[in-house]
XYZ file of N, CA, C and O in Angstrom:
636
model
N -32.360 -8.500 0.795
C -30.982 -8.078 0.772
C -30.933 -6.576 1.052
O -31.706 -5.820 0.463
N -30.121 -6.171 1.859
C -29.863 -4.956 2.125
C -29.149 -3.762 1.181
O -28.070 -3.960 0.621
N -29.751 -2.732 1.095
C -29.162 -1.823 -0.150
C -27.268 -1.634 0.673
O -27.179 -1.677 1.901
N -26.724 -1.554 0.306
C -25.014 -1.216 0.535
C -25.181 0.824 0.679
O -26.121 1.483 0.235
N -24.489 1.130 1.099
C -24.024 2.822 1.203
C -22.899 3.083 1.392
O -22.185 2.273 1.984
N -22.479 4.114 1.012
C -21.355 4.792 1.574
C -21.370 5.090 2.779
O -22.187 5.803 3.362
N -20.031 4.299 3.396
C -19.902 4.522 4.768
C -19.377 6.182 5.263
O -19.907 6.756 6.214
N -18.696 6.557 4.758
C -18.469 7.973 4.899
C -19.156 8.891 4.307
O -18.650 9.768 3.606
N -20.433 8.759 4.552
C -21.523 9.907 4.513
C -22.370 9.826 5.459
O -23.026 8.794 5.599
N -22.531 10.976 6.355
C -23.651 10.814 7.156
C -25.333 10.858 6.472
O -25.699 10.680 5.310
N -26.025 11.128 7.553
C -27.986 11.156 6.936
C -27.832 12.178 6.039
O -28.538 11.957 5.055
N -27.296 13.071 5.960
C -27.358 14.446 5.158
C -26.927 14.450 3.946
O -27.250 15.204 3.028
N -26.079 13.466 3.957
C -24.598 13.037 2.476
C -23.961 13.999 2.645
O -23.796 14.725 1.665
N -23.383 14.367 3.880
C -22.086 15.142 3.993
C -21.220 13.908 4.689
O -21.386 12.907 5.386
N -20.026 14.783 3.921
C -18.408 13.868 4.514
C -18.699 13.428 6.121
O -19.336 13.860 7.082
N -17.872 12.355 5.808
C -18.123 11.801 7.793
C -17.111 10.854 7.952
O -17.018 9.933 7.141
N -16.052 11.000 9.247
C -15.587 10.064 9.496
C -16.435 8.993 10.112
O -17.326 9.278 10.913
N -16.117 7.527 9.678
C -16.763 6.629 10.005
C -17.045 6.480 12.384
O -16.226 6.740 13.266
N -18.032 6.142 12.461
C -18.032 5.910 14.107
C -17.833 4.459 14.147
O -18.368 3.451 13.684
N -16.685 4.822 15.010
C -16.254 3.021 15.211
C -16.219 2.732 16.840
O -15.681 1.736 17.323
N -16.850 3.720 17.576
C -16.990 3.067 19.009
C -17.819 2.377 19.439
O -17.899 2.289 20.664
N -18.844 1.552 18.504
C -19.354 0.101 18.773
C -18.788 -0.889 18.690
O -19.120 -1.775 19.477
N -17.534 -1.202 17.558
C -17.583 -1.881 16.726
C -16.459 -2.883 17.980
O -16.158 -2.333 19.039
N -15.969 -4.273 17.686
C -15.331 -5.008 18.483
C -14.107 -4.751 18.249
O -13.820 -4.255 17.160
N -12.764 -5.112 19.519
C -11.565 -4.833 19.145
C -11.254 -6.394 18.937
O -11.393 -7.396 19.639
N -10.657 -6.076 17.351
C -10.107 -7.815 17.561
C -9.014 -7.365 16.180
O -9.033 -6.234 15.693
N -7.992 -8.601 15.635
C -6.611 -8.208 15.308
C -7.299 -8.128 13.756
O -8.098 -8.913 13.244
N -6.813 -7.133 13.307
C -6.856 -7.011 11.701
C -5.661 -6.637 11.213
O -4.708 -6.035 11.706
N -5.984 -7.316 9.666
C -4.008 -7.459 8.920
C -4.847 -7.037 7.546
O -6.043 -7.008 7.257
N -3.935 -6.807 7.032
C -4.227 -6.340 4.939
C -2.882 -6.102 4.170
O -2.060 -5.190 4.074
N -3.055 -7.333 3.683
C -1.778 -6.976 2.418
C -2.038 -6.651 0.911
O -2.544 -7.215 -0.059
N -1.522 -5.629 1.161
C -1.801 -4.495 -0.296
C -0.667 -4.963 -1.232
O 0.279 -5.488 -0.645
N -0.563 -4.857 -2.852
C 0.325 -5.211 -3.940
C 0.108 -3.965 -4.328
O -0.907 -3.306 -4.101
N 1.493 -3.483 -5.184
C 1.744 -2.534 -5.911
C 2.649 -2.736 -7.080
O 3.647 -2.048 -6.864
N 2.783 -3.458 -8.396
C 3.710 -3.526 -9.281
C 4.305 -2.617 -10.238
O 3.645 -2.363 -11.246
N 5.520 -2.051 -10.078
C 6.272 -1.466 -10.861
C 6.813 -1.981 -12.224
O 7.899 -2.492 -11.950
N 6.612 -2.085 -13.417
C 7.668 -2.277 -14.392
C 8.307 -1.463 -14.743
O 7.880 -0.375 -15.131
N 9.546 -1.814 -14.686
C 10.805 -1.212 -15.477
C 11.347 -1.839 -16.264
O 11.251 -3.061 -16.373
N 12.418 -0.661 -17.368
C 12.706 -1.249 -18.136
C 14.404 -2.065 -18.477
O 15.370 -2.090 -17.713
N 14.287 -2.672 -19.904
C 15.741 -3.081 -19.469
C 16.747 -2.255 -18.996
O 17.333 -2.760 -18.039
N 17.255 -0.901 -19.405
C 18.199 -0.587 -18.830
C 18.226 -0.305 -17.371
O 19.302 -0.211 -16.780
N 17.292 -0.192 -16.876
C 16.863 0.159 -15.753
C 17.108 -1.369 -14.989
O 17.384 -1.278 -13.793
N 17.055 -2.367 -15.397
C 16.963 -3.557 -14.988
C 18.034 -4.425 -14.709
O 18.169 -5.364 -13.925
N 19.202 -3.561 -16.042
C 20.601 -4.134 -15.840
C 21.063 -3.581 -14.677
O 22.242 -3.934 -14.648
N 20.814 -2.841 -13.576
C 21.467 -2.197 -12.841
C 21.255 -3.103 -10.888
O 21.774 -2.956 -9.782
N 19.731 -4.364 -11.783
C 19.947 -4.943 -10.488
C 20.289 -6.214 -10.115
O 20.069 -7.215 -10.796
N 20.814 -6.194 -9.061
C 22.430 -7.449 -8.815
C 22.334 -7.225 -7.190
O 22.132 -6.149 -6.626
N 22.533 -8.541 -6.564
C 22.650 -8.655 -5.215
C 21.154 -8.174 -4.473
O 21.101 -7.455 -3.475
N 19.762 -8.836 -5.322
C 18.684 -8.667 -4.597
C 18.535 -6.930 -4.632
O 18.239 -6.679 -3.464
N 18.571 -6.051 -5.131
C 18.393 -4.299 -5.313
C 19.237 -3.973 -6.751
O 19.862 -4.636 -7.578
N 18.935 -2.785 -6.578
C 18.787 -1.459 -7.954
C 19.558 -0.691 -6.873
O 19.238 -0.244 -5.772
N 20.870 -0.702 -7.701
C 21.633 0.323 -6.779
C 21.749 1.783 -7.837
O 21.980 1.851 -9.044
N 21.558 2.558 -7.108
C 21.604 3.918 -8.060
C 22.595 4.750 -6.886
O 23.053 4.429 -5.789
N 22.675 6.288 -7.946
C 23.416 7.347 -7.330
C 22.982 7.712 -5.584
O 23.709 7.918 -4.612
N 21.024 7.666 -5.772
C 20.218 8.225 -4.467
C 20.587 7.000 -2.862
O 20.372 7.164 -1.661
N 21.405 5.468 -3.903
C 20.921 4.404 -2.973
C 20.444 3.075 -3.177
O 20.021 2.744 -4.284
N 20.468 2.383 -2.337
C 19.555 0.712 -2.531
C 18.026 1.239 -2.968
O 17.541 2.146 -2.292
N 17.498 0.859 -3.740
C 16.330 1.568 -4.635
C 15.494 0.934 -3.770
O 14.808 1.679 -3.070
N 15.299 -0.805 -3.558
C 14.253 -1.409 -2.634
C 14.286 -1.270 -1.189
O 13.281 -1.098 -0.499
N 15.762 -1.369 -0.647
C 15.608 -1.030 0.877
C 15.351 0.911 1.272
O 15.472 1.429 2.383
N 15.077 1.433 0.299
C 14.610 2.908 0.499
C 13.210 2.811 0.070
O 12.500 3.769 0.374
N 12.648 1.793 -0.607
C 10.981 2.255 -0.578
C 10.120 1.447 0.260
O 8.889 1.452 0.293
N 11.089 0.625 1.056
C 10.683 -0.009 2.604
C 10.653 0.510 3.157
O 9.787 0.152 3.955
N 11.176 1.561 3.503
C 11.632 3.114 4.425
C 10.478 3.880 4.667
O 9.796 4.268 5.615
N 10.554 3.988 2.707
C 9.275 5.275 2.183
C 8.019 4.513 2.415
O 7.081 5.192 2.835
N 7.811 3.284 2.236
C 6.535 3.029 2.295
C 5.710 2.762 3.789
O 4.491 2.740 3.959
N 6.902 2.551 4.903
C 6.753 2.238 5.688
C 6.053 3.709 6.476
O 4.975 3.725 7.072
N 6.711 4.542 6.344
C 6.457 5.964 6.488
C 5.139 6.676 6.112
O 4.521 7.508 6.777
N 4.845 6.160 4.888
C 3.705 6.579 4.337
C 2.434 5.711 4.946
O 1.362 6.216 5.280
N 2.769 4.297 5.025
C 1.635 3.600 5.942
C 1.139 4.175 7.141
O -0.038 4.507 7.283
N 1.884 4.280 7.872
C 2.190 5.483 9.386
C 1.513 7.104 9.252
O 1.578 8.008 10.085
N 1.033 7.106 8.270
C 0.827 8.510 7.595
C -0.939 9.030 7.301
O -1.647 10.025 7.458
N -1.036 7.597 6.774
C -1.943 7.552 5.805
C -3.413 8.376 6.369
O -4.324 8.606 5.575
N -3.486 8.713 7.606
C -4.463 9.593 8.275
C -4.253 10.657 7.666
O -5.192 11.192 7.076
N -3.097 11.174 7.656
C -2.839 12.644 7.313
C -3.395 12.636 6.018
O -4.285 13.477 5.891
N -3.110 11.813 4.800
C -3.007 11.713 3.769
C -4.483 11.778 3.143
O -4.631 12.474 2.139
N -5.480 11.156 3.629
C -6.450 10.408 3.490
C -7.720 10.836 4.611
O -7.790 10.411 5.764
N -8.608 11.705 4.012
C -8.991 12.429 5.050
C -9.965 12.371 6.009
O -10.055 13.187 6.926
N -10.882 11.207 5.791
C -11.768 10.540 6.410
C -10.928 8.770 6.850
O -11.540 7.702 6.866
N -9.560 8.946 7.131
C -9.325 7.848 7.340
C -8.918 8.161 9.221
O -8.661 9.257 9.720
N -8.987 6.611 10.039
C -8.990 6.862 11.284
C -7.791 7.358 11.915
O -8.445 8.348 11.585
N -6.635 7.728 12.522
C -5.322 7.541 13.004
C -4.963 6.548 13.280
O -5.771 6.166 14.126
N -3.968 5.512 13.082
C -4.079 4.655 13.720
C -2.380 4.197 14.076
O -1.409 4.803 13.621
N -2.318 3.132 14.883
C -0.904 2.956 15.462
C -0.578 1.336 15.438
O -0.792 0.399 16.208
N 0.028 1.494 14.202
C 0.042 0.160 13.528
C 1.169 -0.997 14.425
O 2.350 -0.745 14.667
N 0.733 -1.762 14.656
C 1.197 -2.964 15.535
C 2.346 -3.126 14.519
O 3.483 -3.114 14.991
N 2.216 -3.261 13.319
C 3.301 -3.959 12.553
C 3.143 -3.514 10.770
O 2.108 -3.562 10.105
N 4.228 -3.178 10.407
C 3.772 -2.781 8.543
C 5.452 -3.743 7.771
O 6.490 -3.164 7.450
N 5.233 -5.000 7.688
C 6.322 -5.433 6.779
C 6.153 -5.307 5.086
O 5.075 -4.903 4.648
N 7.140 -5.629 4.248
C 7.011 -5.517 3.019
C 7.759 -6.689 2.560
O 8.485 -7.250 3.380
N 7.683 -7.150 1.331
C 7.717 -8.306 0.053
C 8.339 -7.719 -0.962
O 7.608 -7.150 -1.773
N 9.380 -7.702 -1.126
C 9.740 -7.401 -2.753
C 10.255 -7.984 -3.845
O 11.482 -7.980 -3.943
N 9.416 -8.641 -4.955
C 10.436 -9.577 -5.380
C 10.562 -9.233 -6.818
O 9.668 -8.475 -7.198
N 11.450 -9.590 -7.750
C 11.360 -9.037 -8.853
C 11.128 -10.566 -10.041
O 11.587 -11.684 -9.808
N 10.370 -10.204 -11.186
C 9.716 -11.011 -11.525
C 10.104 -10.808 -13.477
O 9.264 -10.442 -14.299
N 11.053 -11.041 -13.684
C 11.169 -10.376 -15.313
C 11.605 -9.071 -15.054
O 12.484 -8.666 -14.294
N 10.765 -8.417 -15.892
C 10.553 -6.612 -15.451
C 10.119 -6.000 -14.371
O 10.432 -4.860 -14.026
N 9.378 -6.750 -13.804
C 8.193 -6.258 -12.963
C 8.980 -6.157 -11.175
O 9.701 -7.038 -10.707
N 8.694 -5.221 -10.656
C 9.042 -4.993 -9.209
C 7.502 -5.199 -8.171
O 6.768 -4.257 -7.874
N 7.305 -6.471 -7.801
C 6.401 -6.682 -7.299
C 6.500 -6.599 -5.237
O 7.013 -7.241 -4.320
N 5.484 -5.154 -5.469
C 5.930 -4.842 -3.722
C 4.780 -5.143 -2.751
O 3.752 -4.466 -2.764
N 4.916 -5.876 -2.151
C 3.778 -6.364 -1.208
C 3.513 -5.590 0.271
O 4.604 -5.800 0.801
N 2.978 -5.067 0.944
C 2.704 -3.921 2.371
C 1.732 -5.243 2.947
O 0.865 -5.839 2.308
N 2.168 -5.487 4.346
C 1.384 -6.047 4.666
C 1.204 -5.523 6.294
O 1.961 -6.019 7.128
N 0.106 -4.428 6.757
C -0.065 -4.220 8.112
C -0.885 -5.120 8.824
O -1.592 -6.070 8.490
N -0.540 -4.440 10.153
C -1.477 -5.206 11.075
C -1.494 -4.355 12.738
O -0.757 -3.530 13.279
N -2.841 -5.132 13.159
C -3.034 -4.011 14.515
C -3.947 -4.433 15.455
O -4.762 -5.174 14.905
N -4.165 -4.297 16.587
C -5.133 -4.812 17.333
C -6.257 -3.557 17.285
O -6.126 -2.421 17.740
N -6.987 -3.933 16.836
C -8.411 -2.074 16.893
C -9.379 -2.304 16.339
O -9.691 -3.338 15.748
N -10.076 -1.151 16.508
C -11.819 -1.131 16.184
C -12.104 -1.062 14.726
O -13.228 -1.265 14.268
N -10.780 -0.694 13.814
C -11.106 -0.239 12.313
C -9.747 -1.163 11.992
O -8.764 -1.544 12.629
N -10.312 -1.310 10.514
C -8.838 -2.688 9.662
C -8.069 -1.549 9.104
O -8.324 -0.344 9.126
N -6.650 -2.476 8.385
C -5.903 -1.339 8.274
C -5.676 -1.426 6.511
O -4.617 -1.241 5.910
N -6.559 -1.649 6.126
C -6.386 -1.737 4.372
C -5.908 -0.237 3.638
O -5.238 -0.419 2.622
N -6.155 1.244 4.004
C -5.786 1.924 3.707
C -4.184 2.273 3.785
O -3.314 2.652 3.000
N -4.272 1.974 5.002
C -2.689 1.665 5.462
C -1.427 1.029 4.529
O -0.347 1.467 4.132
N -2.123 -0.179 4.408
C -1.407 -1.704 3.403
C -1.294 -0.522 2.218
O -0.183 -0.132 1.861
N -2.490 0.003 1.653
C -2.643 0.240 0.253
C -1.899 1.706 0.260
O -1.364 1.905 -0.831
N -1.780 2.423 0.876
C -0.656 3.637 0.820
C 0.901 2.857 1.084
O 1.978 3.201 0.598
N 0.719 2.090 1.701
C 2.400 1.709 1.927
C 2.986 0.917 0.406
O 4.118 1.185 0.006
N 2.182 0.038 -0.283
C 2.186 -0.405 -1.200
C 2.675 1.106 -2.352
O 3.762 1.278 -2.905
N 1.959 1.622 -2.383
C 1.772 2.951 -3.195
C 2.885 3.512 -3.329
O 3.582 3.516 -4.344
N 3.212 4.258 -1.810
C 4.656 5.093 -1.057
C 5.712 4.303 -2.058
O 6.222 4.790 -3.067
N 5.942 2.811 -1.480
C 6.837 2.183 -2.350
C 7.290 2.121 -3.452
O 8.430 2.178 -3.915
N 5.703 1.924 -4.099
C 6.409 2.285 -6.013
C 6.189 3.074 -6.451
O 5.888 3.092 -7.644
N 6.250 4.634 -5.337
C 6.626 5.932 -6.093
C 8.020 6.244 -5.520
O 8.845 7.069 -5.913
N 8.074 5.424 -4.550
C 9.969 5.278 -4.178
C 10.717 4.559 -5.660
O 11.761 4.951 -6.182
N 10.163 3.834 -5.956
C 11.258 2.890 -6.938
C 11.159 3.819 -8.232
O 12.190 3.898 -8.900
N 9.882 4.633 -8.727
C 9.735 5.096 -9.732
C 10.896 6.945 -9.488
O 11.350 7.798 -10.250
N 10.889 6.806 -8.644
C 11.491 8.365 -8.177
C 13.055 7.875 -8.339
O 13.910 8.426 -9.033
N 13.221 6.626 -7.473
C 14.929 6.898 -7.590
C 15.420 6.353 -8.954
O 16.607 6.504 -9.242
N 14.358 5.563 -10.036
C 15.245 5.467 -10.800
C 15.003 5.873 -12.173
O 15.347 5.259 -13.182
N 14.225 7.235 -12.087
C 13.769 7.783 -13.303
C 14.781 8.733 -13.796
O 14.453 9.204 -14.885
N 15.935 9.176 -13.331
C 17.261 9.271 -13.725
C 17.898 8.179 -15.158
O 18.584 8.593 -16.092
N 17.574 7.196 -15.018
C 17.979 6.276 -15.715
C 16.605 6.469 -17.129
O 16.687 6.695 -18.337
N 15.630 6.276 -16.334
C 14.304 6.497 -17.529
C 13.250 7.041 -16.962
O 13.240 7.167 -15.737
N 11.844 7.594 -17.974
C 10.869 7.786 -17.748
C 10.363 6.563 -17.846
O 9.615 6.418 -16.880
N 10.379 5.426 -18.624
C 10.088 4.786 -18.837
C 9.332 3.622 -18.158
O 9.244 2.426 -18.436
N 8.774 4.448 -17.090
C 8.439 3.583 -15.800
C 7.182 3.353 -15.890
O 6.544 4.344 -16.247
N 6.325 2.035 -15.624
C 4.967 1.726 -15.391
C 4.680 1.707 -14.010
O 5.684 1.171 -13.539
N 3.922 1.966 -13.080
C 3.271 1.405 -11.562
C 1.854 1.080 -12.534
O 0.978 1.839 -12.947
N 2.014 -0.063 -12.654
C 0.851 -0.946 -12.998
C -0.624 -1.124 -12.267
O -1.743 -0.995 -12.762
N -0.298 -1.408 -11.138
C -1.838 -1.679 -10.402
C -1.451 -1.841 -9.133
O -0.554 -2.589 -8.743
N -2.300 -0.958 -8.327
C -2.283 -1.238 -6.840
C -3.749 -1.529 -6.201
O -4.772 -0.844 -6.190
N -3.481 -2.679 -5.728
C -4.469 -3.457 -5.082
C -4.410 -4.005 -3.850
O -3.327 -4.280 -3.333
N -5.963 -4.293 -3.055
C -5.837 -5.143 -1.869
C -5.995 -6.659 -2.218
O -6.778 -7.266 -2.948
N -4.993 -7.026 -1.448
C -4.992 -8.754 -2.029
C -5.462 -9.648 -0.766
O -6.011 -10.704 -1.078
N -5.346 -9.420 0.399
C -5.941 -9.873 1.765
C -6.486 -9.017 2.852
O -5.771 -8.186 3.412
N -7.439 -9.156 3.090
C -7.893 -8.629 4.969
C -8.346 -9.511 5.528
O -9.305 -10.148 5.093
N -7.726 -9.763 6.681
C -8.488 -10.359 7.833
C -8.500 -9.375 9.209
O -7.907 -8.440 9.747
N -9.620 -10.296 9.359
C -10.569 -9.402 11.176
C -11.833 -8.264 10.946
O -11.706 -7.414 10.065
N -12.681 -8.298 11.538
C -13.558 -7.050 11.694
C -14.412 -7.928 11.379
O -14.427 -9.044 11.898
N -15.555 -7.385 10.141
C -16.698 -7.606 9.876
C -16.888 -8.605 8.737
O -17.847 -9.372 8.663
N -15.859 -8.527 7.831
C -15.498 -9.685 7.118
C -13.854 -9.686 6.325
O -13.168 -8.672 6.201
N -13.478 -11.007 5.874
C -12.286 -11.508 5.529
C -12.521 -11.138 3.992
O -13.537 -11.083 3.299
N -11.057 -10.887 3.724
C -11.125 -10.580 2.231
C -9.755 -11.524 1.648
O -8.882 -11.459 2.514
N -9.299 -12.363 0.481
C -8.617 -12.628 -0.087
C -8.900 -12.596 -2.191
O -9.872 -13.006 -2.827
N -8.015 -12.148 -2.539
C -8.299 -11.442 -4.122
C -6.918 -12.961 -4.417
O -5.803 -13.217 -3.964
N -7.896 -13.620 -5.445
C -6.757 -14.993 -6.274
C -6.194 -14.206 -7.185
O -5.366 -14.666 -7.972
């Protein structure tokens, strides 16, 4: 069995963007989760599928924000590749308390786009936690995770 390494280190163990001009072009997707809980008062305020506040539709603005931030995530992230995402939709559904936001990109290229998924996921529920901390601090972002990749070198799905 082969020892595993960090891919972003070169022979030296200095920082390195990864080299991906071997690697095959074929379609890769990754859907990232990000759950927000809020609380009740915060909760009475949503009606008609959103959280309407003073700033706005609370969910159709961290589709916006997250979408933005997926698109970003090079800048953000500093050994990550640039990339020009074929497609970044989102999932939002609310579950009890919980604001469960799903990022799901995708792209035809040499590198997958899981960083992508997982900042857009992110972007999102610091959108929901921003517009409605007026109302409370009282805000959890629980866990952000990758829940699918497909394409590249191997497939990922998290039950």
């Amino acid at each position: 069995m082969s020892q595993k390494i960090f891919s972003h280190l070169d022979s030296e163990n200095n920082p390195s963007m990864v080299d991906v001009s071997e690697k095959a072009i074929t379609k890769r997707t990754a859907t990232a989760r990000s759950i927000v809980v809020l609380n009740e008062e915060i909760m009475a305020n949503f009606k008609e599928g959103d959280i309407q506040t003073k700033k706005g539709a609370v969910f159709q603005t961290a589709i916006i924000a997250g979408t933005m931030g997926a698109k970003k995530t090079s800048d953000l992230i500093p050994l990550c590749h640039p990339l020009g995402l074929d497609s970044c939709k989102f999932a939002i559904e609310v579950s009890g308390n919980e604001v469960i936001i799903d990022c799901t990109c995708s792209l035809t290229a040499k590198t997958g786009v899981e960083m992508e998924a997982l900042t857009g996921a992110s972007i999102a529920a610091l959108t929901v936690y921003d517009m409605c901390k007026a109302f409370s601090h009282d805000i959890i972002i629980r866990e952000t995770k990758l829940t699918k990749k497909t394409g590249g070198k191997s497939d990922f799905i998290r039950e």
